[in-house]
PDB file of C-alpha atoms in Angstrom:
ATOM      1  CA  UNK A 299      25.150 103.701 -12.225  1.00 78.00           C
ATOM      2  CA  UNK A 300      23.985 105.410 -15.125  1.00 88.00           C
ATOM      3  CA  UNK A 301      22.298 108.626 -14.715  1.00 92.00           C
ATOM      4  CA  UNK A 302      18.846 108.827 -15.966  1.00 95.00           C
ATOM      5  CA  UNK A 303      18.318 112.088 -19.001  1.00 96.00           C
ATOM      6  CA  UNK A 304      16.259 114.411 -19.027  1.00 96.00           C
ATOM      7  CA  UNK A 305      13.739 114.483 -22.621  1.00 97.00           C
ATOM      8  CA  UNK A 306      11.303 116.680 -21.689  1.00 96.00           C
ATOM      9  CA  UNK A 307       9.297 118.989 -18.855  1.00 96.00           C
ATOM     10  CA  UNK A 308       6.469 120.860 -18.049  1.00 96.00           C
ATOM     11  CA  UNK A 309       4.045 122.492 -16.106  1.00 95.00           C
ATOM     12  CA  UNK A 310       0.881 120.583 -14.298  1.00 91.00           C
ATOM     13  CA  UNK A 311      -1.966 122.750 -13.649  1.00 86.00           C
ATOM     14  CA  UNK A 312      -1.489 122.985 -10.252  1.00 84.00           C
ATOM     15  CA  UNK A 313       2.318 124.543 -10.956  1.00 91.00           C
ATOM     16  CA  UNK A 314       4.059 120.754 -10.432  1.00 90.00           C
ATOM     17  CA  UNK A 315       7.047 120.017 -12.444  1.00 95.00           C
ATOM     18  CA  UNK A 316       6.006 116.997 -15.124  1.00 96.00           C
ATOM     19  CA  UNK A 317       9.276 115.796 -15.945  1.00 97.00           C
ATOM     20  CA  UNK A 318       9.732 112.516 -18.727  1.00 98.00           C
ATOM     21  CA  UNK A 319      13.419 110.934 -18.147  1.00 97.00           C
ATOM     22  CA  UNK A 320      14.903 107.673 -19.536  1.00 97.00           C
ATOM     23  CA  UNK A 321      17.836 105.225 -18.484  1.00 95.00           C
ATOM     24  CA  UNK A 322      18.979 102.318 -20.195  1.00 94.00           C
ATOM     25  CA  UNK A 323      15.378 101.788 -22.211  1.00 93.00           C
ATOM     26  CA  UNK A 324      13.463 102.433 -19.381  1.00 95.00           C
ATOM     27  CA  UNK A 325      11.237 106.095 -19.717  1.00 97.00           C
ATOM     28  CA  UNK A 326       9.686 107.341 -16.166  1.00 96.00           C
ATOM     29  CA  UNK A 327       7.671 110.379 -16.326  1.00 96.00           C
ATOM     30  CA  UNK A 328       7.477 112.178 -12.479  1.00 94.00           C
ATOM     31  CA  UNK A 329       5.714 114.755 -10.990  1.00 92.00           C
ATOM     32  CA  UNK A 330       7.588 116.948  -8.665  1.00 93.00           C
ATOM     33  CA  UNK A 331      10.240 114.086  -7.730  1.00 93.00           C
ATOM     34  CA  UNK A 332       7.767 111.385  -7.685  1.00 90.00           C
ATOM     35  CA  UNK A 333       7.366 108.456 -10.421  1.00 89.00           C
ATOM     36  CA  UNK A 334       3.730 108.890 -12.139  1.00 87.00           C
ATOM     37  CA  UNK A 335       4.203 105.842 -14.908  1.00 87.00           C
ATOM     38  CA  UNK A 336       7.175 104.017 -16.455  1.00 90.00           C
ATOM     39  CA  UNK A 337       7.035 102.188 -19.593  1.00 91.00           C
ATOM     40  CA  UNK A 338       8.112  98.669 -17.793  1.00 86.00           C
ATOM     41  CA  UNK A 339       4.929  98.665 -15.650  1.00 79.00           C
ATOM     42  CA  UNK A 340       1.852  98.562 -18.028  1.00 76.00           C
ATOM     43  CA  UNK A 341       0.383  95.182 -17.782  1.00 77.00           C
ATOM     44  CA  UNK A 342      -2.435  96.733 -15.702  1.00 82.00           C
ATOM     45  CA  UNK A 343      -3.071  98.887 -18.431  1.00 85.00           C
ATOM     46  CA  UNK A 344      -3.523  96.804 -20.712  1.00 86.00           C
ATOM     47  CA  UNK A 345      -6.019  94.921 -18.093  1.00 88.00           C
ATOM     48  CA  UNK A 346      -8.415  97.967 -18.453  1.00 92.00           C
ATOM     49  CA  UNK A 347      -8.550  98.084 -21.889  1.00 93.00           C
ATOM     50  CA  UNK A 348      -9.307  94.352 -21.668  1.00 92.00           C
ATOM     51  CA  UNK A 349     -11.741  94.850 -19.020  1.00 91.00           C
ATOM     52  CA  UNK A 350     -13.688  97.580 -20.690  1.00 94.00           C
ATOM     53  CA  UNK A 351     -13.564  96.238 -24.208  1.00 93.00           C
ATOM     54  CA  UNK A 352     -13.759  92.210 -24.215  1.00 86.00           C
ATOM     55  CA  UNK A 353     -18.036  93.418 -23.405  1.00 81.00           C
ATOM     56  CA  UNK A 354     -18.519  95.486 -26.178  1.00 83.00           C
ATOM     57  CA  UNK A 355     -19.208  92.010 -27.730  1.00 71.00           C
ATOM     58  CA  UNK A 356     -20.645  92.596 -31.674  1.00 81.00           C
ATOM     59  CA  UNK A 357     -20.809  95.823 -31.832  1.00 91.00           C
ATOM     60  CA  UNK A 358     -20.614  96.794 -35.361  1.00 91.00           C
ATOM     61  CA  UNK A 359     -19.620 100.759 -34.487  1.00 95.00           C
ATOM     62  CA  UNK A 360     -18.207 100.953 -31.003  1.00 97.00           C
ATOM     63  CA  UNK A 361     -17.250 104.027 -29.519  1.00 97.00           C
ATOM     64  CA  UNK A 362     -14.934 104.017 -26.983  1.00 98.00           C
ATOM     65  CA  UNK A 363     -13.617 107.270 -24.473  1.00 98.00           C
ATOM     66  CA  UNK A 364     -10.378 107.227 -23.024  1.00 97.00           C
ATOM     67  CA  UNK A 365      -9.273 109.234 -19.974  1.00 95.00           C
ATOM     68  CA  UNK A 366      -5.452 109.851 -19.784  1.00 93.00           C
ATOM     69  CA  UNK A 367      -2.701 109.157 -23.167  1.00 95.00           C
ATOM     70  CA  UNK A 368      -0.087 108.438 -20.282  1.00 93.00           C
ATOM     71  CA  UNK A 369       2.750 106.695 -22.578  1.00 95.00           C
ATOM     72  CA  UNK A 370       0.639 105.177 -24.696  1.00 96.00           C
ATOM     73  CA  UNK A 371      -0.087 101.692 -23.504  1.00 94.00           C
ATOM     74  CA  UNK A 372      -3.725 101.718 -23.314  1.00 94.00           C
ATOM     75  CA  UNK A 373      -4.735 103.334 -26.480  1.00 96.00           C
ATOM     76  CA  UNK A 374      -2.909 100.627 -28.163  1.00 95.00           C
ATOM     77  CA  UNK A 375      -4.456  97.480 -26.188  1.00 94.00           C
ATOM     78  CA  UNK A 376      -7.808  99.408 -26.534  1.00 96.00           C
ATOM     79  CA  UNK A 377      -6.910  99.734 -30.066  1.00 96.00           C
ATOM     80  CA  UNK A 378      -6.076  96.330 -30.668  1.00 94.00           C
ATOM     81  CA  UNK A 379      -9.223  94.849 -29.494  1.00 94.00           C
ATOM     82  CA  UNK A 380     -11.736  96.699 -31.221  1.00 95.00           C
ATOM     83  CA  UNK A 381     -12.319  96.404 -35.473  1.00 94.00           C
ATOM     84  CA  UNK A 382     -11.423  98.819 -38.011  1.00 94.00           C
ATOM     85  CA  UNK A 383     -15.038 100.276 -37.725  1.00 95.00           C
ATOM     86  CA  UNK A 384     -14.451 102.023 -34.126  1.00 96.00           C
ATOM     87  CA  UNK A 385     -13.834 105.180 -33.145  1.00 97.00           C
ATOM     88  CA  UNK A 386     -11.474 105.976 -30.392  1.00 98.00           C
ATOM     89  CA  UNK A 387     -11.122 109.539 -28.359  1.00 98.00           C
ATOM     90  CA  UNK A 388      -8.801 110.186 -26.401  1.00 98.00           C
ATOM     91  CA  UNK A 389      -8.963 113.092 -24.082  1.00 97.00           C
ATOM     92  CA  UNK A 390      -5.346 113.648 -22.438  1.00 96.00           C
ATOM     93  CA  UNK A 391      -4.987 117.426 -20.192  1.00 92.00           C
ATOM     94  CA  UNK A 392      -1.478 117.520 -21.036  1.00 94.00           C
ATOM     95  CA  UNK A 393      -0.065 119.012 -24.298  1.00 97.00           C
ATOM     96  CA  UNK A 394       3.205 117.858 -23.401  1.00 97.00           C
ATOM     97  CA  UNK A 395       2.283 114.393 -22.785  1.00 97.00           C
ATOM     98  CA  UNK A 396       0.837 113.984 -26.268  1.00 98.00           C
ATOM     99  CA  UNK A 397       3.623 115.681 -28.040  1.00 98.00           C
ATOM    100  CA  UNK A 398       5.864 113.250 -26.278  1.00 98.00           C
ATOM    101  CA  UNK A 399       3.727 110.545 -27.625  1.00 98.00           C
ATOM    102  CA  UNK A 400       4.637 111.661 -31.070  1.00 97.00           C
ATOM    103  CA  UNK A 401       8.351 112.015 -30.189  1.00 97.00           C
ATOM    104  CA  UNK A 402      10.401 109.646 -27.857  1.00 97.00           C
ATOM    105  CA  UNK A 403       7.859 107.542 -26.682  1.00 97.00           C
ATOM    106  CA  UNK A 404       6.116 106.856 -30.327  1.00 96.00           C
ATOM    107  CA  UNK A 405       8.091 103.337 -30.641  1.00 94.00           C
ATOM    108  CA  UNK A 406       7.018 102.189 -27.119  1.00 94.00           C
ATOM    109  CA  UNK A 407       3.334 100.891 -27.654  1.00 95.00           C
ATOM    110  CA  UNK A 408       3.537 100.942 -31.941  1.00 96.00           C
ATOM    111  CA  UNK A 409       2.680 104.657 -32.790  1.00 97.00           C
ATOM    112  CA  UNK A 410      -1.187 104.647 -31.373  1.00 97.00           C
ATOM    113  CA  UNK A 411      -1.789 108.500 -32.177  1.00 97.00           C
ATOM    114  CA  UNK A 412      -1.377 107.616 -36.061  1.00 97.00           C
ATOM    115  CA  UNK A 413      -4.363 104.918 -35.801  1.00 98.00           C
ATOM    116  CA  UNK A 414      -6.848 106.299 -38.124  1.00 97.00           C
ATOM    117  CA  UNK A 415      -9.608 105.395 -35.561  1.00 97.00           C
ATOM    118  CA  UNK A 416      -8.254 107.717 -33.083  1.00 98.00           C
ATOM    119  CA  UNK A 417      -9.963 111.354 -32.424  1.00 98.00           C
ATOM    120  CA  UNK A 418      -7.535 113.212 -30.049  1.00 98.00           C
ATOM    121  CA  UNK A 419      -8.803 116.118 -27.662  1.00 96.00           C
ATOM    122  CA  UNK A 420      -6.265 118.093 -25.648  1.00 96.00           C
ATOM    123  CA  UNK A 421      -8.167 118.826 -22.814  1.00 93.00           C
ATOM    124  CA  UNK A 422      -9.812 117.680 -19.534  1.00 92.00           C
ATOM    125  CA  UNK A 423     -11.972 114.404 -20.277  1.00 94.00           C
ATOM    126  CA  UNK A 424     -14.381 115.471 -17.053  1.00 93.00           C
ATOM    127  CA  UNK A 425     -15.743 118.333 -20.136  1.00 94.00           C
ATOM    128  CA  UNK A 426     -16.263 115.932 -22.590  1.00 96.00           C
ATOM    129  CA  UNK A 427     -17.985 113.418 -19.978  1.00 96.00           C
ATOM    130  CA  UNK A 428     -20.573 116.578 -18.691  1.00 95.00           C
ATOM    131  CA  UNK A 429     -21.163 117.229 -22.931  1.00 95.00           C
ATOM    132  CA  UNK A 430     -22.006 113.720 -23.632  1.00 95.00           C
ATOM    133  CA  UNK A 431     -24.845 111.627 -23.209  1.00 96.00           C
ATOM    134  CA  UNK A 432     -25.361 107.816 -24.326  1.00 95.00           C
ATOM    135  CA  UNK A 433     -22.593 108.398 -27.020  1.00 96.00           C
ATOM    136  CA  UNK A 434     -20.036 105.718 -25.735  1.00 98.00           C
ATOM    137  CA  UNK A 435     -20.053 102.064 -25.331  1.00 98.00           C
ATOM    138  CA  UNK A 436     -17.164 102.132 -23.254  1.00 98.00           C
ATOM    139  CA  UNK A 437     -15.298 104.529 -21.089  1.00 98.00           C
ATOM    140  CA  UNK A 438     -11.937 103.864 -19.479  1.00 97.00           C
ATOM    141  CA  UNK A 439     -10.311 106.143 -17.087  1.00 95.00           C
ATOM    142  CA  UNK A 440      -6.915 106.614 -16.005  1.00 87.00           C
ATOM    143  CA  UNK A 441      -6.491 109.504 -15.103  1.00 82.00           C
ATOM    144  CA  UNK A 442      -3.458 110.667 -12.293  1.00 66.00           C
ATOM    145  CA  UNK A 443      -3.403 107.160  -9.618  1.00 66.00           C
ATOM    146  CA  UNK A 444      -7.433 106.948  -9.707  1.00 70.00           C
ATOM    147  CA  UNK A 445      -9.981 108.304  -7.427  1.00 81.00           C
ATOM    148  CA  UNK A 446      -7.211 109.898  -5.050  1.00 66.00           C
ATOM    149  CA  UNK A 447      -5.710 112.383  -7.422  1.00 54.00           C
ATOM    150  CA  UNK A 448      -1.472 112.941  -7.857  1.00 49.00           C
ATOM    151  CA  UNK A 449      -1.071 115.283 -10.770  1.00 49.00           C
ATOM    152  CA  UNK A 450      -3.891 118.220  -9.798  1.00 48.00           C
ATOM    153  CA  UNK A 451      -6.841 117.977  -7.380  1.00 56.00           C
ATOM    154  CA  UNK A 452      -9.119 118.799 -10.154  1.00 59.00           C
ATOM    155  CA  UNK A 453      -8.870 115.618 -12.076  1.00 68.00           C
ATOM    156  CA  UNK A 454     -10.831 114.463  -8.080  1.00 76.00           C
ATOM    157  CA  UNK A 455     -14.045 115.666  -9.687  1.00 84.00           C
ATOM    158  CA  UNK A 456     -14.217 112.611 -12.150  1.00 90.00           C
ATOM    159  CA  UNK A 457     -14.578 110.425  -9.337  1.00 91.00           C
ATOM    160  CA  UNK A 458     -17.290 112.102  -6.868  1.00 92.00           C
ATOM    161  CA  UNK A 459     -20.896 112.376  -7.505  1.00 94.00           C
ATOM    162  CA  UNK A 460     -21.150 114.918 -10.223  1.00 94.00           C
ATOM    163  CA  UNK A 461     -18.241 112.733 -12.206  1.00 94.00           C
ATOM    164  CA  UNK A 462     -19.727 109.227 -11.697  1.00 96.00           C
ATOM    165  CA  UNK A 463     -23.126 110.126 -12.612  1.00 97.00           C
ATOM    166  CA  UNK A 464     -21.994 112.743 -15.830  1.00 97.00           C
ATOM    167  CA  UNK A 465     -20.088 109.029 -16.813  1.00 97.00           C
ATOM    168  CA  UNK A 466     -23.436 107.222 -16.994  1.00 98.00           C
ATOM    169  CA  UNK A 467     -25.068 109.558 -18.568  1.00 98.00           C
ATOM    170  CA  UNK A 468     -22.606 109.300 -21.504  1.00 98.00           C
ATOM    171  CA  UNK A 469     -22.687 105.868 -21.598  1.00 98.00           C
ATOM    172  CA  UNK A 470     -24.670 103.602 -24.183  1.00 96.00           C
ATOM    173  CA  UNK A 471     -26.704 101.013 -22.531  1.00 92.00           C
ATOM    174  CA  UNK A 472     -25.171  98.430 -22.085  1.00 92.00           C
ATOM    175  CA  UNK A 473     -22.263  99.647 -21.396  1.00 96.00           C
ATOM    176  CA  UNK A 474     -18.867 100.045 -19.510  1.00 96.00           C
ATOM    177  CA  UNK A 475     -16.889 102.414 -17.505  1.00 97.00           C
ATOM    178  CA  UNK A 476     -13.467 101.035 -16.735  1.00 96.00           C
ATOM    179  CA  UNK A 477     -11.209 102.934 -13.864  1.00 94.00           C
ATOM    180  CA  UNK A 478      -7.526 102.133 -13.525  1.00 90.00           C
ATOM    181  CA  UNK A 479      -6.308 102.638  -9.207  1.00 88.00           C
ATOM    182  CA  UNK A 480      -3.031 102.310  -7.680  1.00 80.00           C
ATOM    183  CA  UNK A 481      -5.715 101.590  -4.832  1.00 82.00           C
ATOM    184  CA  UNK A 482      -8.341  99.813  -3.547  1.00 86.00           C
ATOM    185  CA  UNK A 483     -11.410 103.171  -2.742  1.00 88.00           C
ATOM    186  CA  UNK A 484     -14.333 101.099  -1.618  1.00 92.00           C
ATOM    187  CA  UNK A 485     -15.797 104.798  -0.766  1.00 93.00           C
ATOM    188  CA  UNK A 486     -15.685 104.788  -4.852  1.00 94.00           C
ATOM    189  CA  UNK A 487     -17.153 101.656  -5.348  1.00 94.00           C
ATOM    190  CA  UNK A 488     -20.012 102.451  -3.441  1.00 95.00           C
ATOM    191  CA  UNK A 489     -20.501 105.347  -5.175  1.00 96.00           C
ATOM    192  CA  UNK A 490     -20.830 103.858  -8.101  1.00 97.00           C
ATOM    193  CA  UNK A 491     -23.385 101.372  -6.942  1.00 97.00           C
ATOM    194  CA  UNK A 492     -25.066 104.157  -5.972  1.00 97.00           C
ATOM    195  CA  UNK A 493     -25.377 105.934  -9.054  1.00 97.00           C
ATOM    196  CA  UNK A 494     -26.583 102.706 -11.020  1.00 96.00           C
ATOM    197  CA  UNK A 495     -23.924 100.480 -11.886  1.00 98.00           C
ATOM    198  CA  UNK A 496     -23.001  97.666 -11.238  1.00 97.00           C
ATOM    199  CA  UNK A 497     -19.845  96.745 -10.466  1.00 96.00           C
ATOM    200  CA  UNK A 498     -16.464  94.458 -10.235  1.00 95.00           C
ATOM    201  CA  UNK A 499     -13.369  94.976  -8.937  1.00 93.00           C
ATOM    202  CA  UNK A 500     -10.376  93.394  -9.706  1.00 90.00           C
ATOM    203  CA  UNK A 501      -6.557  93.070  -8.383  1.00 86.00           C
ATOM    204  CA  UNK A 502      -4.345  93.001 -11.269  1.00 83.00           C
ATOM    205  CA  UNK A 503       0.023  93.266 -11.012  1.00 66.00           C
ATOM    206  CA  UNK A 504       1.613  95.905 -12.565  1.00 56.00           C
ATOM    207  CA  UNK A 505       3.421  93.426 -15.120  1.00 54.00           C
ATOM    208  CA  UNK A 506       0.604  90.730 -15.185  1.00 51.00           C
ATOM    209  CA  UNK A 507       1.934  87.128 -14.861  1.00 52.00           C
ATOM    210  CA  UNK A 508       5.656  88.880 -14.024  1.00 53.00           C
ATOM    211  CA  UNK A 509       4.268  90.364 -10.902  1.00 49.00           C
ATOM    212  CA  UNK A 510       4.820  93.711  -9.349  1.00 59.00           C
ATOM    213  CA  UNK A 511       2.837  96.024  -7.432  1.00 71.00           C
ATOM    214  CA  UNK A 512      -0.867  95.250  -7.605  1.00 77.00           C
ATOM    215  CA  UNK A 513      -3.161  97.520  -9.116  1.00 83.00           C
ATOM    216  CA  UNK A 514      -6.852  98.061  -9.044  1.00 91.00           C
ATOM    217  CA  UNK A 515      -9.790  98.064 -11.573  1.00 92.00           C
ATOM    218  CA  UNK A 516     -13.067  99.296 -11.226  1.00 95.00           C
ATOM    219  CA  UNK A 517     -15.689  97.301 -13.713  1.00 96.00           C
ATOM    220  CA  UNK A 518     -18.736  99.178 -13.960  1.00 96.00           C
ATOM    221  CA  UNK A 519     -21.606  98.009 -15.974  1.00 96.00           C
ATOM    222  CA  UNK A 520     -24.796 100.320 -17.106  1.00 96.00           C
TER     223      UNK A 520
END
């Protein structure tokens, strides 16, 4: 079998090794042995951005937050449902994630980084949440495997109290917060009840129609 290559690594927060890796088309990117993403599992993805962005509706100016660059995938089906007149941030803690965005994994989901609609901040997107308030229509979050972090235990706080209700505050009303989970939390989904919303959850596969794992998505409405 053919071994998989090394393209790049660095250092979480928390002193894990972020390592991205390809073999035969396929790009992985692990943390300290273990598989975060890979670029032939995005379907679910691509069901957030749906998710979050199909109720924007009219909007003549949406602005939309997203949580985690990851390899790409749901910038561009974010991207790809909103018009010319949005604006886009995208808040990604890794600088090594976002420089492989503009190197080896650029081709993979059509070069989102160079969409003139996108504002990039390298940084954590729990700051920009606390700074905001009613400034998006949307938020989408996917950030480490949801609720239960896997990268650093900081990236926990977007998903307690503090997180959940700094999230509605920065939300427009109406308006969405969209949560990507390897997992089904219901402690989360109370939570967010709790703080206002209200809320769906759905059961998507990892490759839509072509199955795989199931994945979970948290529809919150303000």
């Amino acid at each position: 079998m053919k071994p998989w290559e090394l393209l790049g690594e660095a250092e979480t927060p928390e002193g894990g090794a972020m390592r991205l890796t390809v073999r035969d088309g396929e790009f992985v990117i692990l943390v300290d042995g273990k598989t975060l993403m890979s670029s032939r599992l995005h379907g679910s993805e691509e069901a957030l951005a749906t998710a979050a962005c199909q109720p924007l509706g009219q909007l003549e100016h949406p602005s939309v937050l997203v949580g985690g660059l990851g390899m790409g995938f749901t910038l561009r089906a974010t991207l790809d449902l909103l018009p010319p007149s949005a604006t886009v941030t995208v808040a990604e803690l890794m600088p090594a994630v976002v420089e492989w965005n503009r190197g080896p994994l650029a081709s993979l989901a059509g070069q989102p980084l160079d969409d003139g609609r996108v504002q990039l901040e390298i940084g954590d997107v729990g700051g920009i949440l606390r700074q905001s308030h009613n400034r998006f229509d949307a938020i989408l979050l996917d950030v480490d495997n949801g609720p239960t972090a896997f990268t650093a235990t900081t990236n926990r706080s977007l998903y307690d109290n503090e997180g959940v209700a700094a999230a509605y505050a920065a939300l427009n009303k109406p308006g969405v917060l969209a949560v990507w989970s390897a997992w089904d939390d219901r402690k989360f989904e109370h939570r967010l009840r709790f703080h206002g919303f209200s809320v769906q959850v759905d059961r998507v596969r990892a490759r839509l129609q072509k199955g795989g794992a199931r994945h979970t998505i948290f529809l919150a409405l303000k």
